[in-house]
Coordinates of C-alpha atoms in Angstrom, one line a residue:
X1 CA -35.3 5.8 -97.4
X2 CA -38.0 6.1 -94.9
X3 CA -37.3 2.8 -93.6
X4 CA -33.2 3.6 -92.6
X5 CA -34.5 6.7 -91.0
X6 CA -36.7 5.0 -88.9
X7 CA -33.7 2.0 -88.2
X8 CA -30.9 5.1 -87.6
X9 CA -33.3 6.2 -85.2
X10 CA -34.2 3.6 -83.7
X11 CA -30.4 2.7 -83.0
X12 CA -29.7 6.3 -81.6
X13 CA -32.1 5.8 -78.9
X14 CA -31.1 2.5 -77.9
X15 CA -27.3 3.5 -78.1
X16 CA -28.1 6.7 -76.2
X17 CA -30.0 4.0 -73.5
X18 CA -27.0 1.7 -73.2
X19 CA -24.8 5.1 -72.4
X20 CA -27.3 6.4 -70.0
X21 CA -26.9 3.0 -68.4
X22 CA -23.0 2.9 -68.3
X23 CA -23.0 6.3 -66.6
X24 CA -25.0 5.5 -64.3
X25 CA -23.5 2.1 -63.7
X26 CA -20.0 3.8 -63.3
X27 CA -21.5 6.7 -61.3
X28 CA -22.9 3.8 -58.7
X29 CA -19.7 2.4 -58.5
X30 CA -17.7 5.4 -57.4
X31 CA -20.3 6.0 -55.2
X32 CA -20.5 2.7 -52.9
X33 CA -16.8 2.9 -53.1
X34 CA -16.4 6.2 -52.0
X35 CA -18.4 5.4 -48.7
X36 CA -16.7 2.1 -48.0
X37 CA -13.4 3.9 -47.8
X38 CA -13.8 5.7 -44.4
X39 CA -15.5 2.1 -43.2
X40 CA -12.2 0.5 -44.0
X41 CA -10.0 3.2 -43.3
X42 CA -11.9 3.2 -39.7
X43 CA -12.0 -0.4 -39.5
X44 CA -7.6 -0.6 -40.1
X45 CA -7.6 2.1 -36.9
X46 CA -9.5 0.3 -34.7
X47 CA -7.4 -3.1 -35.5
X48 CA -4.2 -1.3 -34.6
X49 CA -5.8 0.0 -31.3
X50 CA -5.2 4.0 -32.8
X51 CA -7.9 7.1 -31.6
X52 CA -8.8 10.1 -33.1
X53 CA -6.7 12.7 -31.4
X54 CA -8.1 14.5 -29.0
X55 CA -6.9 18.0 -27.2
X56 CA -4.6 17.8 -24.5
X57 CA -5.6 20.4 -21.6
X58 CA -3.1 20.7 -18.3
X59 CA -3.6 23.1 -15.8
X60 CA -0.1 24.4 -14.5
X61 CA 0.9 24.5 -10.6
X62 CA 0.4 28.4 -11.1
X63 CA -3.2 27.2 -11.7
X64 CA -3.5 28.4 -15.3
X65 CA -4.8 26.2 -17.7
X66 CA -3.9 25.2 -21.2
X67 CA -4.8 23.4 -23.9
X68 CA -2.6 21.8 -27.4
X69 CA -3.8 20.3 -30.1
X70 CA -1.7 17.8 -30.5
X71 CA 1.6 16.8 -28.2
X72 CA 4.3 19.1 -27.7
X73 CA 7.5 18.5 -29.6
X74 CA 9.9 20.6 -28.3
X75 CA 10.4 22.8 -25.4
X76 CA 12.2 25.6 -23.6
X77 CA 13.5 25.1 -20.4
X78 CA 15.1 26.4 -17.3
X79 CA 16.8 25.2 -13.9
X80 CA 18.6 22.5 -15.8
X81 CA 20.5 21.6 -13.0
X82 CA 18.2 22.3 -10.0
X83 CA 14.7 21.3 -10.4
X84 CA 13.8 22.4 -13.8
X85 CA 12.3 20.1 -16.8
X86 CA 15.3 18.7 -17.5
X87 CA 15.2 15.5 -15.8
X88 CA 11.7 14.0 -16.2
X89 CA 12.5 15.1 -19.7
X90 CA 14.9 12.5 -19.9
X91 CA 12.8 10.0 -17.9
X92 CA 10.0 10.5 -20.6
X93 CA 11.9 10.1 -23.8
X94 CA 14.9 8.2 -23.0
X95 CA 17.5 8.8 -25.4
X96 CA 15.9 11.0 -27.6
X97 CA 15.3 13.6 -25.3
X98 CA 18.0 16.1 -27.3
X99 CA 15.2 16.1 -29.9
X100 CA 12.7 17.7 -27.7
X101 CA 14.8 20.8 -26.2
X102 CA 14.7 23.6 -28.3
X103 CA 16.9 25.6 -26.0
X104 CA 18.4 25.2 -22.3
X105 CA 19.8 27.0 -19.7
X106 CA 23.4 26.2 -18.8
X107 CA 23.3 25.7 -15.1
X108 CA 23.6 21.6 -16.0
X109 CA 27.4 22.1 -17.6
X110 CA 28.3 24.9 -14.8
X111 CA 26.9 23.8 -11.5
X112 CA 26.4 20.4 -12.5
X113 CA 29.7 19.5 -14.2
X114 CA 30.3 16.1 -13.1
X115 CA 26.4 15.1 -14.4
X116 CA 26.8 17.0 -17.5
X117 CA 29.9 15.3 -18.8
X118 CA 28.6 11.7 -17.9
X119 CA 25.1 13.0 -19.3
X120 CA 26.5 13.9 -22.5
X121 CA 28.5 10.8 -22.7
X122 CA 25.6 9.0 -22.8
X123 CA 24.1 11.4 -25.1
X124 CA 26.7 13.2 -27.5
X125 CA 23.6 15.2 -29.1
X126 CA 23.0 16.9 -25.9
X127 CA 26.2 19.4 -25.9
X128 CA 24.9 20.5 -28.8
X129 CA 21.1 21.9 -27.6
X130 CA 21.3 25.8 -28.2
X131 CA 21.8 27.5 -25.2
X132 CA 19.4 30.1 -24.4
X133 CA 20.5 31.5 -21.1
X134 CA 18.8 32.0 -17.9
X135 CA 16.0 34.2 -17.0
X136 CA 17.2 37.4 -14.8
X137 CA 20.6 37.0 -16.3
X138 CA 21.5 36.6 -19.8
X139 CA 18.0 34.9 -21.4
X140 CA 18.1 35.7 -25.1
X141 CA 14.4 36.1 -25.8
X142 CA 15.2 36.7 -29.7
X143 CA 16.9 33.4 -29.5
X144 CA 13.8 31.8 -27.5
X145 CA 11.9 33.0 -30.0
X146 CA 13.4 32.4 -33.4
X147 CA 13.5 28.5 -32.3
X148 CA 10.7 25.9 -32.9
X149 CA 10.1 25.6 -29.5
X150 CA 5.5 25.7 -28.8
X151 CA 6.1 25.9 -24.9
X152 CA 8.6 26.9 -22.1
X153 CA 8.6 25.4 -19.1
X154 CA 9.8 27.7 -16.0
X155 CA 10.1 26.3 -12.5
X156 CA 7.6 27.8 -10.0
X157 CA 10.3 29.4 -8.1
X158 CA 11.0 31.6 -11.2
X159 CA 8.0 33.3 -11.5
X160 CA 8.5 36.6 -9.7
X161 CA 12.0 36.9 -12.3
X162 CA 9.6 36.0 -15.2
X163 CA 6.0 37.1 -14.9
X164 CA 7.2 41.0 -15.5
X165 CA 10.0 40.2 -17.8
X166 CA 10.3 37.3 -20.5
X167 CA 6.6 36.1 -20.1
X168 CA 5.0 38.9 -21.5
X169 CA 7.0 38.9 -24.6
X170 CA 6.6 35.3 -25.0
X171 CA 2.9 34.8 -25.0
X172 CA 2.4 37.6 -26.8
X173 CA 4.1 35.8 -29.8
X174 CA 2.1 32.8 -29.1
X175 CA 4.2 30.7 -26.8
X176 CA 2.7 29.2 -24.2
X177 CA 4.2 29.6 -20.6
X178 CA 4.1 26.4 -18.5
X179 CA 5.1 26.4 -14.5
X180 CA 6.3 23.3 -12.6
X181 CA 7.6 22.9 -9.1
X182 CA 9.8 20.9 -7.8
X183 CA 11.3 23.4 -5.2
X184 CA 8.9 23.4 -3.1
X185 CA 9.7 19.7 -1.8
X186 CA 6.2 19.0 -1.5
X187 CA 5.2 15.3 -2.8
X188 CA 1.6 17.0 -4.0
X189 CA 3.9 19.6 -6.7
X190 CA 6.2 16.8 -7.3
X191 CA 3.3 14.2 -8.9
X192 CA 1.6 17.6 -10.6
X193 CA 4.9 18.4 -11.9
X194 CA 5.4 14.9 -13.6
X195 CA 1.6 14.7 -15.0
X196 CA 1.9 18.3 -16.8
X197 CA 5.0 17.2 -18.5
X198 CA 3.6 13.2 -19.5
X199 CA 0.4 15.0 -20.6
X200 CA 2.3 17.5 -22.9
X201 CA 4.6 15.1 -24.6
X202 CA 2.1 12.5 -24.5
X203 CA 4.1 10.7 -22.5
X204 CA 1.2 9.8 -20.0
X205 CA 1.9 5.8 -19.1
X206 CA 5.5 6.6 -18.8
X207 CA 4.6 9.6 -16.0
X208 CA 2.7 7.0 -14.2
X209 CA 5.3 5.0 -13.5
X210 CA 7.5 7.3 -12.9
X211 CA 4.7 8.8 -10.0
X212 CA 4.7 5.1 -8.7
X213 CA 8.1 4.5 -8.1
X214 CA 8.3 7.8 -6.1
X215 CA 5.2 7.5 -4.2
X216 CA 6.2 4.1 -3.0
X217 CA 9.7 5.7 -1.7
X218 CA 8.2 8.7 -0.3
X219 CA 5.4 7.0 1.5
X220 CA 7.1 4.6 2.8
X221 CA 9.8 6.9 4.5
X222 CA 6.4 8.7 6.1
X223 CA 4.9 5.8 7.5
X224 CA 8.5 4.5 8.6
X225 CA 9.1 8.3 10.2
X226 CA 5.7 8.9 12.0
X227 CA 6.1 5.0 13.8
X228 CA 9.7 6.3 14.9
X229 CA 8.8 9.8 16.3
X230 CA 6.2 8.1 18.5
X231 CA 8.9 7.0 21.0
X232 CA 12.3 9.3 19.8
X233 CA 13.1 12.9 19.9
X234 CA 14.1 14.6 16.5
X235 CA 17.8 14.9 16.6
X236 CA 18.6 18.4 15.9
X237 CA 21.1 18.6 12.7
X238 CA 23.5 21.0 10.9
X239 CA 23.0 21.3 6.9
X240 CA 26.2 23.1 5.3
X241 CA 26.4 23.4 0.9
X242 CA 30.0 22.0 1.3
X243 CA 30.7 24.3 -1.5
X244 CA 33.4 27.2 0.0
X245 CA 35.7 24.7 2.0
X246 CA 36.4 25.7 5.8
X247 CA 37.0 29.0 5.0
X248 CA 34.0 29.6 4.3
X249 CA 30.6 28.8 5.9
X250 CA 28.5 27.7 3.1
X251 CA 24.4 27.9 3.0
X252 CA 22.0 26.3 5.7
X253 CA 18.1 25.9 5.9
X254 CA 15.5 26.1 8.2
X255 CA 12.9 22.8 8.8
X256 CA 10.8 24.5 5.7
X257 CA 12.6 25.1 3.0
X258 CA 14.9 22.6 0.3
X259 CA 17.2 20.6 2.7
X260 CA 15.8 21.5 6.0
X261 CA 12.2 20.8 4.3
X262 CA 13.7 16.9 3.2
X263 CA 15.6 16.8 6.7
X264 CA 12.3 18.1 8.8
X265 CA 10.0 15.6 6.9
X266 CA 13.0 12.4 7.1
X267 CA 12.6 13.1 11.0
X268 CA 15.0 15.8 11.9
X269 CA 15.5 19.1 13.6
X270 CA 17.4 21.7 11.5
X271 CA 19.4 24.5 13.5
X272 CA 19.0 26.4 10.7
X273 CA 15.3 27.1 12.2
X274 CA 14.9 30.5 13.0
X275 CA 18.4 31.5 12.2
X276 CA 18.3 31.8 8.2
X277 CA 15.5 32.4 6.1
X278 CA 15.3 30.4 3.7
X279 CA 18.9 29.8 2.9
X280 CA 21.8 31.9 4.8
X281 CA 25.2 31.1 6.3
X282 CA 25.0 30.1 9.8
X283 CA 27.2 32.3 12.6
X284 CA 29.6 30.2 14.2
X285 CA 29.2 31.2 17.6
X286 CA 25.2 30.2 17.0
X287 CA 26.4 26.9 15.6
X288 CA 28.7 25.9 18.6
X289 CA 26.2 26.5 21.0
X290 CA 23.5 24.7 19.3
X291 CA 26.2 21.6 19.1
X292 CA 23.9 19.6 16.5
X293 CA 23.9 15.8 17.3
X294 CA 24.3 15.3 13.7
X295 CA 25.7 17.2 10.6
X296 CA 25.2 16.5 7.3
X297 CA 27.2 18.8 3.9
X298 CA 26.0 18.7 0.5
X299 CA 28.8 18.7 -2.0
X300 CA 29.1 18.4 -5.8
X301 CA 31.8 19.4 -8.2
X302 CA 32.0 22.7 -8.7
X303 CA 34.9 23.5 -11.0
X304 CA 35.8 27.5 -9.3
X305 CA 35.7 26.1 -5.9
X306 CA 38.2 23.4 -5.6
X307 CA 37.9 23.1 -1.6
X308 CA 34.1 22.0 -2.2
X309 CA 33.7 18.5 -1.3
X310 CA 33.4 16.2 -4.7
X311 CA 31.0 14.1 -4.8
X312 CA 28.7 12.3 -7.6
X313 CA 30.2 10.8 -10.8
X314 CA 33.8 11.8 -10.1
X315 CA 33.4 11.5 -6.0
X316 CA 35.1 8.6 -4.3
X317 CA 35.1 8.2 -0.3
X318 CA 38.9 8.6 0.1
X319 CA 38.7 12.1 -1.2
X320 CA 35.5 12.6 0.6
X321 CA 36.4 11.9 3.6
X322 CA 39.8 14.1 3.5
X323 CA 38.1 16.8 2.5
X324 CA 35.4 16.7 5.4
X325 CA 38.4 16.2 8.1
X326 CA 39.8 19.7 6.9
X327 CA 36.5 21.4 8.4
X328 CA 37.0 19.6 11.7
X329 CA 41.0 20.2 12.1
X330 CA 40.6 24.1 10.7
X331 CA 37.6 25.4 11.9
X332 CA 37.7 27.0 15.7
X333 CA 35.2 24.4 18.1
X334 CA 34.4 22.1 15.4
X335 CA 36.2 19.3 16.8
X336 CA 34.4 19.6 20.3
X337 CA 30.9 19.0 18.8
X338 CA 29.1 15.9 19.7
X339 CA 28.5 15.1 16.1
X340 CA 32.2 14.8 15.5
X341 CA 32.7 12.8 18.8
X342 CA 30.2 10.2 17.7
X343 CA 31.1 10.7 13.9
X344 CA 27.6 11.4 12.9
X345 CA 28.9 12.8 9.7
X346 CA 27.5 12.4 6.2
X347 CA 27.8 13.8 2.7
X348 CA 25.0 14.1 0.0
X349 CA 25.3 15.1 -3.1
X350 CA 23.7 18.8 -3.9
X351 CA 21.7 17.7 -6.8
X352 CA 19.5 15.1 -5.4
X353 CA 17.4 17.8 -4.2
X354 CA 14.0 19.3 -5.9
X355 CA 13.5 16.5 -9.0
X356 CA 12.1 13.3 -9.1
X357 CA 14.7 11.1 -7.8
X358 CA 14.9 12.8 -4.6
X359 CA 12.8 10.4 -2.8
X360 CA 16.6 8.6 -2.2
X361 CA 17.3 11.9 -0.4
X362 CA 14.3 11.2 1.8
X363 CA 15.2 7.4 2.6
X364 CA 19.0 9.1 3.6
X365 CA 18.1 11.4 5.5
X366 CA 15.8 8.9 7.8
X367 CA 18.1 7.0 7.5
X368 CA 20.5 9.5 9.4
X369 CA 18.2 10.1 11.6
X370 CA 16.8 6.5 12.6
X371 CA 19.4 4.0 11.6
X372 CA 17.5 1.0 13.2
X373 CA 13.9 1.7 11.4
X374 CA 15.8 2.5 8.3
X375 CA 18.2 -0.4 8.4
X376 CA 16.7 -2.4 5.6
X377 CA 16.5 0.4 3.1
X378 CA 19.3 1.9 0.5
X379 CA 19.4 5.2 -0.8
X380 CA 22.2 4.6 -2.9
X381 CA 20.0 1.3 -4.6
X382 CA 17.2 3.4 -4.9
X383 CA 19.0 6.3 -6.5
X384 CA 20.2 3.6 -9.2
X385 CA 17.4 1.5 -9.1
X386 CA 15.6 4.9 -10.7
X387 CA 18.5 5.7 -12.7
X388 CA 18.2 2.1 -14.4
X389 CA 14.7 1.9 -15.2
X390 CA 13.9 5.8 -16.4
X391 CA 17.0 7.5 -17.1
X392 CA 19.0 7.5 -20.4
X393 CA 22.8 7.9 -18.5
X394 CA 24.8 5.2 -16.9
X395 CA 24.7 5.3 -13.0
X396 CA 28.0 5.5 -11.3
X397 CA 30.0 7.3 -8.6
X398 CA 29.7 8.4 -4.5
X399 CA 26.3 9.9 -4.0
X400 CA 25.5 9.4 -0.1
X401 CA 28.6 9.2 2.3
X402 CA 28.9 7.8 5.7
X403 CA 31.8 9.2 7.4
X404 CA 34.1 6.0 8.3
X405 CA 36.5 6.8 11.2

């Protein structure tokens, strides 16, 4: 009896030695494996080139400065049609940029009406973005803020309408206010503008090129301009918005502000100095006496004004040039000007202002103003050289117009 004692226990201490061993054999196991899983893991992300993210931080033309955790998804924005985010939008994400607008203004579809129905030919999805209205008219901040928008993106030119009003409420329910500026015509807010919005949407490679493409343009146009006013006088020129028809005399700018800014920098001298502020009708009387060696309207197609002069996707040079003979045959002195004598007429369409394709608008007006330094370049080729390698939308239609006598 003594003797199976002694062999029982003899066996329970070896058997509980074996399990000691097992556990710890197993517990080993888990262990190395459990550290050479991050090693792998770590190792498959460095094959396939990926980073840890890392915070994005932009600081705003307004100067502010922000930072996101990740890159924005979707957006707010305003100015669709006139210098807003809608357009380097498009250039960043192609055809999916109906995916990143949380909400829009409407000034696209109602100022822009040829652009928006080839636009949303191209893109179905995009007549169906909420619109959110615009702010110091009809913005519905409830709207704004029920959507799944993380930012919204106001142009510079905004600000006094916003800073008091929407932006308040916004930030204080954690939406972050972003400011671009594309109004200003300045090639410095331009490039800022472009980096904000690649940095964002991590979009940063495609911003790049997009900044290339219009520095190139827009440098070359200075360099071409400063050789050219080193032996020629600026010709002094009258900017009309073609929008009212001869009934009506439409806006003009001085040499600092939107067209007169592009038309002063291209090499010209805009009557509009010191007779409008920033924008203002010009009186007739002022005009006739000035008798600008050149003139040049902006038209578009704006469906409530159908004496405006068309031009863009649905524009075509017969029409055009019908429609600019009416202000020359109805309007008192018009057809004694020296501009109309030598036909130093032209047309350019009102949206290729304040965006990121307006570095055509440069080369045209130049071009207007020194057509034998300017003879090898295209404004029209450029316009659709950009619209082929950034934006989503076919390119088609009468954008710069030379009147033919």
């Amino acid at each position: 009896m003594n003797n199976i004692s002694t062999k029982l226990r003899y066996v329970s201490k070896a058997a509980c030695a074996a399990l000691c061993a097992l556990v710890l054999c197993v517990g080993l196991s888990v262990s190395l494996s459990g550290c050479s899983k991050p090693a792998a893991q770590q190792n498959d992300k460095a094959a396939s080139g990926q980073a840890a993210p890392s915070k994005i931080t932009i600081t705003d033309v307004d100067g502010k400065t922000y930072t996101f955790n990740k890159p924005v998804d979707k957006a707010i924005i305003q100015y669709s049609g006139s210098g807003g985010a809608f357009m380097t939008m498009s250039a960043l994400f192609g055809k999916d940029v109906y995916k990143h607008i949380a909400g829009m203004d409407a000034g696209l579809k109602n100022y822009r009406a040829d652009m928006w129905k080839a636009y949303t030919k191209s893109i179905p999805e995009l007549d169906k973005v909420p619109v959110i209205g615009s702010i110091g008219k009809d913005f519905n901040i409830e709207k704004v803020l029920s959507s799944n928008a993380e930012v919204t993106i106001i142009p510079l030119d905004q600000k006094k309408a916003a800073a008091d009003t929407v932006q308040p409420k916004l930030e204080a329910a954690g939406m972050k206010v972003i400011y671009i500026d594309f109004h200003d015509q300045t090639m410095k807010n331009h490039i800022a503008s472009i980096e904000i919005m690649g940095k964002i949407f991590g979009k940063e490679d495609r911003a790049k090129e997009i900044i290339a493409f219009y520095k190139q343009h827009r440098e070359n146009v200075e360099k071409k301009v400063a050789e050219a006013l080193k032996t020629k006088q600026r010709p002094n020129m009258y900017i009309e918005v073609g929008i009212y028809g001869p009934e009506k005399y439409g806006n003009t700018f001085p040499n600092s502000y939107m067209w007169g800014g592009i038309a002063h920098e291209a090499g010209a001298n805009s009557i509009g100095e010191g007779a409008v502020s920033n924008y203002g009708s010009m009186d007739p009387e002022f005009l006739l006496k000035k008798n600008p060696e050149k003139i040049v309207f902006t038209g578009s197609y704006w469906p409530k004004a159908p004496a405006s002069i068309r031009m863009g996707f649905e524009g075509n040079a017969e029409q055009t040039k019908k429609l600019v003979d009416a202000y020359f045959s109805e309007r008192p002195g018009w057809s004694a000007l020296n501009a109309w004598k030598n036909k130093e007429i032209y047309v350019i369409h009102h949206a290729l202002s304040r965006d990121l394709y307006d570095c055509s608008s440069y080369e045209f007006f130049a071009k207007v103003c020194f057509p034998e330094q300017f003879k090898d370049v295209d404004p029209n080729a450029t316009l659709k050289e950009f619209y082929q390698k950034f934006l989503p939308f076919e390119f088609s239609g009468l954008w710069y117009y030379t009147y033919q006598k």
